[in-house]
Coordinates of C-alpha atoms in Angstrom, one line a residue:
M13 CA -0.1 0.1 -0.2
K14 CA 1.4 3.5 -0.9
R15 CA 1.5 6.2 1.4
K16 CA -2.1 7.8 1.9
L17 CA -2.5 11.5 1.6
V18 CA -5.8 12.1 3.8
S19 CA -5.3 16.0 4.0
V20 CA -7.3 18.3 2.0
A21 CA -3.7 20.3 1.2
A22 CA -2.0 16.7 0.2
V23 CA -4.7 15.9 -2.2
A24 CA -5.3 19.1 -3.7
M25 CA -1.3 19.0 -4.7
L26 CA -1.7 15.5 -6.0
G27 CA -4.5 16.5 -7.9
L28 CA -3.0 19.5 -9.5
A29 CA 0.3 17.9 -10.0
A30 CA -0.9 15.0 -11.8
F31 CA -3.7 16.3 -14.0
Q32 CA -5.2 19.1 -16.3
P33 CA -8.9 19.3 -15.7
L34 CA -11.3 18.8 -18.4
Q35 CA -13.7 21.6 -17.5
A36 CA -13.3 25.0 -19.3
S37 CA -13.7 28.6 -17.6
A38 CA -16.3 29.1 -15.2
A39 CA -19.7 31.2 -15.6
P40 CA -19.2 34.9 -14.1
D41 CA -21.9 33.9 -11.9
Q42 CA -20.8 31.2 -9.5
T43 CA -23.9 30.9 -7.4
A44 CA -26.0 27.5 -8.0
K45 CA -28.4 28.2 -10.5
Q46 CA -31.8 26.8 -9.5
N47 CA -34.4 24.8 -11.7
E48 CA -32.1 24.8 -14.6
V49 CA -31.5 22.2 -17.1
R50 CA -27.8 20.6 -18.1
V51 CA -27.5 20.5 -21.2
L52 CA -24.6 19.4 -24.0
V53 CA -23.9 22.1 -26.4
K54 CA -22.2 21.1 -29.9
Q55 CA -21.6 22.5 -33.3
K56 CA -24.2 20.7 -35.7
D57 CA -22.3 18.8 -38.3
G58 CA -21.1 21.0 -41.5
V59 CA -21.0 24.0 -39.5
F60 CA -17.5 25.4 -39.5
T61 CA -17.6 28.4 -37.3
T62 CA -17.3 28.6 -33.7
Q63 CA -19.1 31.7 -33.5
A64 CA -22.5 29.9 -32.1
T65 CA -20.8 27.7 -29.6
D66 CA -18.8 30.4 -28.0
K67 CA -21.2 33.2 -27.6
V68 CA -23.0 30.0 -25.2
K69 CA -19.7 29.5 -23.5
Q70 CA -19.6 33.5 -23.1
E71 CA -23.2 33.8 -21.7
H72 CA -23.6 30.6 -19.9
G73 CA -20.2 29.2 -19.2
V74 CA -18.5 25.9 -19.4
R75 CA -18.8 22.9 -16.9
N76 CA -17.3 20.4 -18.5
S77 CA -15.4 20.2 -21.8
F78 CA -15.5 17.0 -24.1
G79 CA -13.6 18.1 -27.1
N80 CA -15.7 17.4 -30.6
Q81 CA -18.3 15.8 -28.4
G82 CA -19.2 19.5 -27.1
F83 CA -19.3 21.1 -23.7
T84 CA -21.9 20.9 -21.1
T85 CA -23.6 23.9 -19.2
E86 CA -26.6 25.0 -17.4
V87 CA -29.8 26.7 -18.8
S88 CA -33.4 27.6 -18.1
E89 CA -36.2 26.2 -19.9
K90 CA -36.8 29.2 -22.0
E91 CA -33.1 29.4 -22.7
L92 CA -33.1 25.6 -23.8
K93 CA -35.6 26.2 -26.3
E94 CA -34.0 29.4 -27.8
L95 CA -30.6 26.9 -27.9
K96 CA -32.3 24.5 -29.7
A97 CA -33.9 27.0 -32.4
D98 CA -30.4 27.9 -33.5
K99 CA -29.5 25.8 -36.5
A100 CA -26.1 26.1 -36.1
L101 CA -26.1 24.2 -32.4
E102 CA -26.9 20.6 -31.5
V103 CA -28.3 20.7 -27.9
T104 CA -29.1 17.4 -26.0
E105 CA -30.2 17.4 -22.2
V106 CA -27.3 15.3 -19.9
S107 CA -28.7 12.1 -18.9
V108 CA -29.6 11.3 -15.2
Y109 CA -27.7 8.6 -13.4
T110 CA -28.9 6.9 -10.1
K111 CA -27.1 4.3 -7.4
Q112 CA -28.0 0.8 -8.1
E113 CA -29.6 0.1 -4.6
V114 CA -32.8 -1.7 -4.0
T115 CA -32.5 -1.7 -0.3
K116 CA -36.3 -0.2 1.4
K117 CA -35.0 0.1 4.7
R118 CA -31.5 0.3 5.5
D119 CA -30.3 -1.7 8.5
V120 CA -27.8 1.0 10.3
S121 CA -25.8 0.3 13.4
A122 CA -23.3 1.8 15.4
Q123 CA -22.1 -1.1 17.1
A124 CA -18.7 -3.0 17.0
V125 CA -20.0 -5.7 14.2
S126 CA -20.0 -9.3 15.3
D127 CA -19.0 -10.6 12.1
R128 CA -16.1 -8.9 10.4
T129 CA -16.2 -11.2 7.2
P130 CA -19.7 -10.5 6.1
W131 CA -21.4 -13.3 4.0
G132 CA -20.2 -11.6 0.8
I133 CA -16.5 -11.6 1.5
Q134 CA -16.7 -15.5 2.8
A135 CA -18.4 -16.5 -0.5
I136 CA -15.7 -14.8 -2.7
Y137 CA -12.8 -16.5 -0.7
N138 CA -14.8 -19.6 -0.8
N139 CA -14.1 -20.1 2.7
P140 CA -16.8 -19.6 5.9
S141 CA -13.9 -19.4 8.7
I142 CA -11.8 -16.6 7.4
T143 CA -11.5 -13.8 9.7
R144 CA -9.6 -11.4 7.9
T145 CA -8.7 -10.7 4.0
S146 CA -5.5 -9.2 2.3
G147 CA -4.2 -8.4 -1.2
G148 CA -4.6 -5.2 -3.2
N149 CA -1.4 -3.7 -2.6
N150 CA -0.5 -0.6 -5.1
I151 CA -3.7 -0.8 -6.9
N152 CA -5.8 2.0 -6.8
I153 CA -9.9 1.4 -6.9
A154 CA -11.6 4.8 -8.2
V155 CA -15.0 4.4 -6.4
L156 CA -17.4 6.7 -8.4
D157 CA -20.3 7.4 -6.1
T158 CA -22.1 9.5 -3.7
G159 CA -18.6 10.1 -2.0
T160 CA -17.0 8.5 1.2
S161 CA -16.4 8.8 4.9
V162 CA -13.1 9.3 4.6
N163 CA -12.6 9.2 8.5
H164 CA -14.3 6.1 9.1
P165 CA -11.5 3.6 10.9
D166 CA -12.1 0.6 8.2
L167 CA -11.3 3.3 5.4
A168 CA -9.3 6.2 6.6
A169 CA -5.7 4.4 6.0
N170 CA -6.9 3.5 2.6
V171 CA -7.9 7.1 1.4
E172 CA -5.6 8.4 -1.2
Q173 CA -7.7 10.8 -3.3
C174 CA -10.8 12.6 -2.1
I175 CA -12.5 14.7 -4.6
D176 CA -15.8 15.9 -5.4
F177 CA -17.4 16.4 -9.3
T178 CA -20.6 17.5 -8.3
Q179 CA -19.9 21.3 -7.4
Y180 CA -21.6 23.6 -9.6
Y181 CA -19.4 25.1 -12.4
S182 CA -16.1 24.2 -10.2
G183 CA -16.0 20.7 -11.8
Q184 CA -13.4 19.2 -9.3
V185 CA -13.1 19.9 -5.6
N186 CA -10.0 18.7 -4.6
G187 CA -9.9 17.2 -0.7
S188 CA -13.8 17.1 -0.4
C189 CA -16.1 14.0 -1.1
V190 CA -18.5 13.8 1.8
D191 CA -21.0 11.3 1.8
R192 CA -24.4 12.2 3.0
D193 CA -26.1 9.3 1.2
G194 CA -24.0 6.3 2.9
H195 CA -24.1 4.7 -0.6
G196 CA -20.4 5.4 -1.4
T197 CA -19.2 4.5 2.0
H198 CA -20.9 1.3 1.7
V199 CA -19.3 0.5 -1.6
S200 CA -15.7 1.5 -0.5
G201 CA -16.0 -0.4 2.4
S202 CA -16.9 -3.7 0.5
A203 CA -14.3 -3.4 -1.7
L204 CA -11.1 -2.4 0.4
A205 CA -12.2 -1.8 4.1
N206 CA -8.9 -3.0 6.4
G207 CA -10.8 -3.9 10.2
G208 CA -10.0 -0.7 11.5
N209 CA -9.2 -0.6 14.8
G210 CA -9.9 -4.0 15.3
S211 CA -13.4 -3.9 15.9
G212 CA -14.6 -2.9 12.1
V213 CA -15.3 -5.3 8.8
Y214 CA -12.9 -6.3 6.2
G215 CA -13.6 -6.0 2.3
V216 CA -12.1 -8.0 -0.6
A217 CA -8.6 -6.2 -0.9
P218 CA -8.1 -4.1 2.3
E219 CA -4.3 -3.5 0.9
A220 CA -5.8 -1.4 -2.2
D221 CA -5.7 2.8 -2.1
L222 CA -9.0 4.4 -2.5
W223 CA -9.9 7.3 -5.0
A224 CA -13.2 8.3 -3.4
Y225 CA -14.9 10.2 -6.2
K226 CA -17.9 12.0 -5.7
V227 CA -20.1 12.0 -8.9
L228 CA -23.6 11.3 -7.3
G229 CA -25.4 13.9 -5.3
D230 CA -27.0 13.9 -1.6
D231 CA -30.1 12.3 -3.0
G232 CA -28.0 9.5 -5.0
R233 CA -28.4 10.9 -8.2
G234 CA -25.8 12.6 -10.8
Y235 CA -25.2 13.8 -14.3
S236 CA -23.3 11.8 -16.9
D237 CA -21.2 14.7 -17.6
D238 CA -19.6 14.5 -14.2
I239 CA -19.5 10.9 -14.2
A240 CA -17.8 11.1 -17.8
N241 CA -15.1 13.7 -16.4
A242 CA -14.3 11.5 -13.4
I243 CA -13.9 8.5 -15.7
Q244 CA -11.3 10.3 -17.3
K245 CA -9.6 11.8 -14.4
A246 CA -9.1 8.3 -13.1
A247 CA -7.9 6.8 -16.5
D248 CA -5.6 9.8 -16.7
E249 CA -4.2 9.6 -13.4
G250 CA -3.3 5.9 -13.7
A251 CA -1.5 6.4 -17.1
N252 CA 0.9 9.4 -15.9
R253 CA 1.5 7.7 -12.8
G254 CA 2.0 4.5 -14.4
E255 CA -0.3 2.8 -11.9
R256 CA -2.8 0.5 -12.1
V257 CA -7.0 1.8 -11.5
I258 CA -9.8 -0.2 -11.3
I259 CA -12.9 2.0 -11.9
S260 CA -15.9 0.9 -10.0
M261 CA -19.4 2.4 -10.5
S262 CA -22.4 1.2 -8.6
L263 CA -24.4 3.6 -10.7
G264 CA -26.7 3.1 -13.7
G265 CA -29.3 4.6 -16.3
G266 CA -29.6 4.4 -20.0
Q267 CA -27.2 4.6 -22.7
D268 CA -25.1 7.8 -22.9
S269 CA -22.6 8.9 -25.7
L270 CA -20.2 10.9 -23.1
I271 CA -20.0 7.8 -20.5
A272 CA -19.4 5.3 -23.3
S273 CA -16.8 7.3 -24.7
A274 CA -15.1 7.8 -21.3
V275 CA -15.3 3.9 -20.8
R276 CA -13.5 3.3 -24.0
Y277 CA -11.3 6.0 -22.9
A278 CA -10.2 4.8 -19.6
N279 CA -9.9 1.2 -21.6
S280 CA -7.4 2.6 -23.7
R281 CA -5.6 4.3 -21.2
G282 CA -5.4 0.8 -19.4
A283 CA -7.6 0.9 -16.6
L284 CA -10.1 -1.6 -15.7
V285 CA -13.9 -0.6 -15.7
V286 CA -16.7 -2.2 -13.3
A287 CA -20.1 -1.4 -13.0
A288 CA -23.5 -2.4 -12.0
T289 CA -25.5 -4.0 -14.2
G290 CA -28.9 -2.8 -12.4
N291 CA -32.1 -4.0 -10.5
S292 CA -34.7 -4.3 -13.1
G293 CA -35.1 -7.9 -13.2
P294 CA -35.8 -10.7 -13.6
Y295 CA -36.6 -9.2 -17.1
E296 CA -35.1 -10.2 -20.3
G297 CA -32.9 -7.0 -21.5
S298 CA -33.4 -4.9 -18.7
I299 CA -29.0 -4.1 -18.2
N300 CA -28.5 -0.4 -17.1
Y301 CA -25.5 1.7 -18.6
P302 CA -22.4 1.6 -18.0
G303 CA -22.8 -2.1 -16.8
G304 CA -24.6 -2.8 -20.3
L305 CA -21.5 -1.8 -22.1
P306 CA -19.0 -4.5 -23.5
E307 CA -15.9 -2.4 -22.4
A308 CA -17.5 -2.6 -18.7
V309 CA -17.7 -5.8 -16.3
G310 CA -21.4 -5.6 -15.8
V311 CA -22.2 -7.5 -12.4
A312 CA -25.2 -9.1 -11.2
N313 CA -26.6 -9.7 -7.6
L314 CA -26.3 -12.8 -5.7
E315 CA -28.1 -14.2 -2.7
N316 CA -27.3 -15.7 0.3
R317 CA -29.9 -18.7 -0.9
Q318 CA -28.7 -22.1 -2.4
Q319 CA -30.5 -23.2 -5.4
N320 CA -29.3 -26.3 -7.6
G321 CA -26.1 -26.4 -5.2
T322 CA -25.2 -22.8 -5.9
Y323 CA -26.0 -19.4 -4.9
R324 CA -29.0 -17.8 -6.5
V325 CA -29.3 -14.7 -8.9
A326 CA -31.8 -12.3 -7.0
D327 CA -34.5 -11.6 -8.8
S328 CA -34.3 -7.9 -8.6
S329 CA -30.8 -8.4 -10.6
S330 CA -30.9 -7.0 -14.2
R331 CA -31.0 -9.9 -17.0
G332 CA -29.3 -9.7 -20.4
Y333 CA -30.5 -11.4 -23.6
S334 CA -31.2 -15.0 -23.5
R335 CA -30.2 -15.4 -27.2
T336 CA -26.6 -14.5 -26.3
D337 CA -26.6 -17.7 -23.8
G338 CA -23.4 -19.8 -24.3
D339 CA -21.4 -17.6 -26.3
Y340 CA -18.9 -16.6 -23.7
R341 CA -18.5 -13.5 -25.7
I342 CA -19.2 -9.9 -24.1
Q343 CA -21.6 -7.7 -26.3
Q344 CA -24.0 -5.2 -25.4
G345 CA -26.6 -5.9 -23.1
D346 CA -24.4 -8.4 -21.4
V347 CA -24.1 -9.5 -17.8
E348 CA -20.6 -10.8 -17.3
V349 CA -19.8 -12.0 -14.0
S350 CA -22.0 -12.2 -10.7
A351 CA -20.9 -11.5 -7.2
P352 CA -22.9 -11.0 -3.5
G353 CA -24.9 -8.1 -3.4
S354 CA -28.2 -8.9 -1.2
A355 CA -28.0 -7.9 2.7
I356 CA -24.4 -7.0 2.7
L357 CA -23.0 -5.3 5.6
S358 CA -20.1 -2.8 5.1
T359 CA -19.3 0.6 6.2
F360 CA -21.7 3.4 6.9
P361 CA -21.2 7.3 7.6
G362 CA -20.9 8.2 11.2
N363 CA -18.3 5.2 11.9
T364 CA -21.1 3.1 11.6
Y365 CA -22.2 0.0 9.5
A366 CA -25.0 -1.0 7.7
S367 CA -26.7 -3.9 5.4
L368 CA -27.8 -2.6 2.0
T369 CA -29.0 -4.6 -1.0
G370 CA -28.3 -4.2 -4.7
T371 CA -26.3 -4.9 -7.9
S372 CA -24.2 -1.6 -6.3
M373 CA -23.1 -4.1 -3.4
A374 CA -22.1 -6.8 -6.0
T375 CA -19.9 -4.5 -8.1
P376 CA -17.4 -3.8 -5.3
H377 CA -16.8 -7.4 -4.6
I378 CA -15.5 -7.6 -8.0
S379 CA -13.6 -4.5 -8.0
G380 CA -11.4 -5.9 -5.1
L381 CA -11.1 -9.3 -6.3
A382 CA -9.4 -7.8 -9.6
A383 CA -7.5 -5.4 -7.1
K384 CA -6.3 -8.6 -5.5
I385 CA -5.5 -10.5 -8.7
W386 CA -3.8 -7.1 -10.5
S387 CA -1.8 -6.8 -7.2
K388 CA -0.2 -10.3 -7.3
N389 CA 0.8 -10.0 -10.9
T390 CA 1.1 -6.4 -12.0
S391 CA 2.9 -7.2 -15.6
L392 CA -0.4 -8.2 -16.4
S393 CA -3.1 -5.6 -18.6
S394 CA -6.4 -4.7 -17.6
S395 CA -7.7 -7.3 -20.6
Q396 CA -5.6 -9.8 -19.0
V397 CA -7.2 -9.1 -15.5
R398 CA -10.6 -9.3 -17.1
Q399 CA -9.5 -12.6 -19.0
T400 CA -8.6 -13.9 -15.7
L401 CA -12.0 -12.8 -13.9
Q402 CA -13.8 -14.3 -16.7
A403 CA -12.0 -18.0 -16.3
R404 CA -12.7 -18.2 -12.7
A405 CA -16.3 -17.3 -13.0
Q406 CA -16.6 -20.4 -15.3
S407 CA -14.9 -22.4 -12.9
N408 CA -17.7 -21.4 -10.5
D409 CA -21.0 -21.7 -12.3
I410 CA -24.0 -20.5 -10.9
L411 CA -27.0 -22.2 -11.4
G412 CA -29.7 -20.8 -9.2
G413 CA -32.2 -17.9 -10.1
Y414 CA -34.2 -17.0 -12.8
G415 CA -32.9 -17.7 -16.6
A416 CA -29.9 -19.2 -14.4
A417 CA -28.1 -22.1 -16.3
R418 CA -25.1 -24.0 -17.2
G419 CA -22.6 -22.0 -18.9
D420 CA -22.5 -18.1 -19.9
D421 CA -26.4 -17.4 -19.2
Y422 CA -28.2 -14.1 -19.1
A423 CA -28.7 -13.9 -15.7
S424 CA -25.5 -14.6 -14.2
G425 CA -23.2 -14.3 -16.8
F426 CA -20.1 -16.3 -16.7
G427 CA -20.5 -17.3 -13.1
F428 CA -19.1 -16.1 -10.0
P429 CA -15.4 -15.7 -10.0
L430 CA -13.7 -16.5 -6.3
V431 CA -10.5 -15.2 -4.8
Q432 CA -9.1 -19.0 -4.5

């Protein structure tokens, strides 16, 4: 594990030294706009002058800039109609993404946990008697979520970066990633919680480094441009440092060009992208994105229940397409692997613990496993780590749950990859 940078000043220095922000200059008015629409603005094909886009930038400012894909800003409903009427501009509303949690009532406890290795950890380690975990040294897990309680005793030693991408027009605020929802803290713990002061929980890879990127607001919702910005940030940080990065996203929504391009970019920079498939099951073709992108490892949710001799895919877990069963190829809208995601105990704000459910909870188990695999052999490429996950999944087929069958299926994917 690398030296931790937990102070605001240290994190800020790290961000300034390693990355040139994607966003352009801010609007003159720095106060948050109310009841406005976030839009992506670009020139229409065949328009060779920047006069129209320059005017929008001057009047409304630029939140995030994505080169030829355009830039984002916020406008009123009236201004949106005016922009759409401009024949030189292509203006679309920015997609909203949400956390992938189905828990109706969160079971939160401030007490020291009695089981430091919750059932999901025991399952992925294939060891019901395990009392602590290990691994992930020198691997960075960028958790893009609602933020993280970086002072939680089970996480504090792992925190290397803490950045807020949701602040109005600032784009990135180093040293700030407060989690008022709890989802991001929970996800981070499943990936790399280190047991804390002797009474906490363990995640899959407790020696990995945490990059806590807040891309979802306090209501668990966020914009695709902020998420895409954070994906690119994580990929560039890893590539510029020559370090391995796993981008873990327990969030989802519809297909979005900004996020799809950012995920492809992250792949080209050597990062591994892991994402939740969503909680719209058991219906066929219900995968959310970015989990449904071929360039991302899409993760399904397993329950702590046995059926046909294996763990069972939760009914709520999104399904792919049965027509691709058995092909062992990852296509658009496919489930790739499965992991524990139901009634998962993990870290929570206020130095507490909570039990949550969803593909959100399954995703960090795979991110942590990828960190352990990569840490043991840093010469592997991200695609080779992914192939290792797939191979281990094939060796541990899932036969329980609606649509689960022998081999590659549209409910559980290749199966459930294990530590050993």
